[in-house]
């Protein structure tokens, strides 16, 4: 009987609220790889430095930490070859490591915000500084 009372807690602990969906795993994988690749400015100095930086970046993403650290441990050589082999796209190693599925899309390359949905900012709403009333300086009576 006590076991039945404990069963919901056991089930809840297997997959906490912070579990990531497969789409989020794919996104996090790409974010980690792109961040580290950008950290080295597309010029990875050595496998050891790359793996250390990947581990550091994995630890920054709490919900993806364990999965990320296991992938870095197992795939360090592969990731080094991918990042030093010329043109690097984070979706490719994530797909090969099975973090992404075939139909999942890569993260956008450009990081420019899309302002097309926001109305343009009109400067006419601000008062003209020449039209503001001026306050005379106080008389200096010393």
Protein backbone atom coordinates (compact mmCIF):
# COMPACT_ATOMS: atom_id res chain seq x y z
CA UNK A 1 0.00 0.00 0.00
CA UNK A 2 2.79 2.41 0.83
CA UNK A 3 4.37 1.66 -2.51
CA UNK A 4 1.23 2.86 -4.30
CA UNK A 5 1.47 6.16 -2.44
CA UNK A 6 5.11 6.51 -3.44
CA UNK A 7 4.51 5.59 -7.10
CA UNK A 8 3.39 9.08 -8.31
CA UNK A 9 6.51 10.66 -6.82
CA UNK A 10 8.71 8.04 -8.45
CA UNK A 11 7.05 8.62 -11.81
CA UNK A 12 7.38 12.40 -11.50
CA UNK A 13 11.07 12.11 -10.71
CA UNK A 14 11.77 10.15 -13.90
CA UNK A 15 10.85 13.08 -16.10
CA UNK A 16 10.81 16.36 -14.21
CA UNK A 17 9.00 19.39 -15.51
CA UNK A 18 12.26 20.60 -17.02
CA UNK A 19 12.50 17.75 -19.60
CA UNK A 20 13.23 18.99 -23.08
CA UNK A 21 11.26 17.98 -26.15
CA UNK A 22 13.14 16.59 -29.18
CA UNK A 23 12.79 19.97 -30.87
CA UNK A 24 14.30 21.72 -27.86
CA UNK A 25 17.16 19.19 -27.77
CA UNK A 26 17.89 19.98 -31.41
CA UNK A 27 17.77 23.71 -30.75
CA UNK A 28 20.02 23.48 -27.68
CA UNK A 29 22.56 21.35 -29.54
CA UNK A 30 22.78 23.95 -32.30
CA UNK A 31 23.00 26.82 -29.82
CA UNK A 32 25.87 25.19 -27.91
CA UNK A 33 27.85 24.37 -31.05
CA UNK A 34 27.25 27.77 -32.65
CA UNK A 35 28.21 29.62 -29.46
CA UNK A 36 31.49 27.73 -29.07
CA UNK A 37 32.31 28.05 -32.77
CA UNK A 38 31.71 31.80 -32.50
CA UNK A 39 33.81 31.95 -29.33
CA UNK A 40 36.82 30.78 -31.32
CA UNK A 41 35.89 33.09 -34.23
CA UNK A 42 35.76 30.10 -36.59
CA UNK A 43 39.41 29.28 -35.78
CA UNK A 44 39.45 26.35 -33.33
CA UNK A 45 42.98 26.16 -31.83
CA UNK A 46 43.03 22.56 -30.55
CA UNK A 47 40.81 19.62 -29.72
CA UNK A 48 41.47 20.00 -25.99
CA UNK A 49 40.50 23.69 -25.93
CA UNK A 50 37.41 22.95 -27.99
CA UNK A 51 36.26 20.17 -25.66
CA UNK A 52 36.89 22.33 -22.58
CA UNK A 53 34.90 25.21 -24.06
CA UNK A 54 32.09 22.85 -25.09
CA UNK A 55 31.92 21.47 -21.54
CA UNK A 56 31.81 25.01 -20.17
CA UNK A 57 28.98 25.92 -22.53
CA UNK A 58 27.09 22.70 -21.69
CA UNK A 59 27.17 23.60 -18.01
CA UNK A 60 25.53 26.94 -18.75
CA UNK A 61 22.36 25.24 -20.06
CA UNK A 62 20.89 23.54 -17.00
CA UNK A 63 18.16 21.50 -18.70
CA UNK A 64 20.50 20.26 -21.43
CA UNK A 65 23.62 19.83 -19.28
CA UNK A 66 23.74 16.07 -18.82
CA UNK A 67 22.87 15.17 -22.40
CA UNK A 68 25.30 17.76 -23.74
CA UNK A 69 28.21 16.64 -21.56
CA UNK A 70 27.69 13.01 -22.61
CA UNK A 71 27.67 14.01 -26.29
CA UNK A 72 30.84 16.10 -25.89
CA UNK A 73 32.60 13.26 -24.09
CA UNK A 74 31.69 10.72 -26.78
CA UNK A 75 31.97 12.96 -29.85
CA UNK A 76 34.86 15.34 -29.08
CA UNK A 77 37.05 14.17 -31.99
CA UNK A 78 34.13 14.27 -34.41
CA UNK A 79 33.14 17.79 -33.35
CA UNK A 80 36.74 18.99 -33.71
CA UNK A 81 36.90 17.61 -37.27
CA UNK A 82 33.56 19.23 -38.13
CA UNK A 83 34.55 22.65 -36.79
CA UNK A 84 37.97 22.66 -38.46
CA UNK A 85 36.86 21.23 -41.79
CA UNK A 86 35.81 24.45 -43.50
CA UNK A 87 32.21 25.64 -43.64
CA UNK A 88 30.48 24.74 -40.37
CA UNK A 89 26.73 24.39 -39.94
CA UNK A 90 25.60 23.33 -36.44
CA UNK A 91 22.65 21.32 -37.78
CA UNK A 92 24.95 18.78 -39.47
CA UNK A 93 26.80 17.46 -36.38
CA UNK A 94 23.59 17.65 -34.34
CA UNK A 95 21.85 15.52 -36.96
CA UNK A 96 24.72 13.00 -37.04
CA UNK A 97 24.75 12.83 -33.21
CA UNK A 98 20.97 12.18 -33.40
CA UNK A 99 20.06 15.32 -31.48
CA UNK A 100 18.06 16.51 -34.50
CA UNK A 101 15.68 14.64 -36.77
CA UNK A 102 15.63 14.92 -40.54
CA UNK A 103 12.70 17.34 -40.75
CA UNK A 104 13.86 19.72 -38.03
CA UNK A 105 15.07 23.01 -39.38
CA UNK A 106 18.39 24.67 -38.58
CA UNK A 107 18.59 27.82 -36.53
CA UNK A 108 18.76 30.97 -38.63
CA UNK A 109 22.24 32.13 -39.58
CA UNK A 110 21.53 35.83 -39.27
CA UNK A 111 20.97 37.30 -35.86
CA UNK A 112 19.36 40.53 -37.01
CA UNK A 113 16.02 41.22 -35.36
CA UNK A 114 13.03 41.21 -37.66
CA UNK A 115 11.36 44.57 -37.16
CA UNK A 116 8.81 44.07 -39.91
CA UNK A 117 6.04 43.33 -37.40
CA UNK A 118 6.59 46.48 -35.38
CA UNK A 119 5.30 49.88 -36.48
CA UNK A 120 7.97 52.41 -37.40
CA UNK A 121 9.06 54.78 -34.67
CA UNK A 122 8.01 58.30 -35.49
CA UNK A 123 10.25 61.08 -34.26
CA UNK A 124 7.35 63.55 -34.47
CA UNK A 125 6.03 62.28 -31.13
CA UNK A 126 9.01 63.79 -29.34
CA UNK A 127 8.85 67.53 -28.64
CA UNK A 128 11.27 69.71 -30.51
CA UNK A 129 13.94 70.97 -28.07
CA UNK A 130 13.67 74.47 -29.56
CA UNK A 131 9.98 74.65 -28.67
CA UNK A 132 10.47 73.79 -25.00
CA UNK A 133 9.97 76.68 -22.58
CA UNK A 134 13.17 78.10 -21.21
CA UNK A 135 13.64 78.76 -17.53
CA UNK A 136 15.68 81.84 -16.72
CA UNK A 137 18.75 81.23 -14.55
CA UNK A 138 18.43 82.27 -10.90
CA UNK A 139 19.95 85.56 -9.91
CA UNK A 140 23.26 85.13 -8.21
CA UNK A 141 23.12 87.28 -5.11
CA UNK A 142 26.29 86.78 -3.16
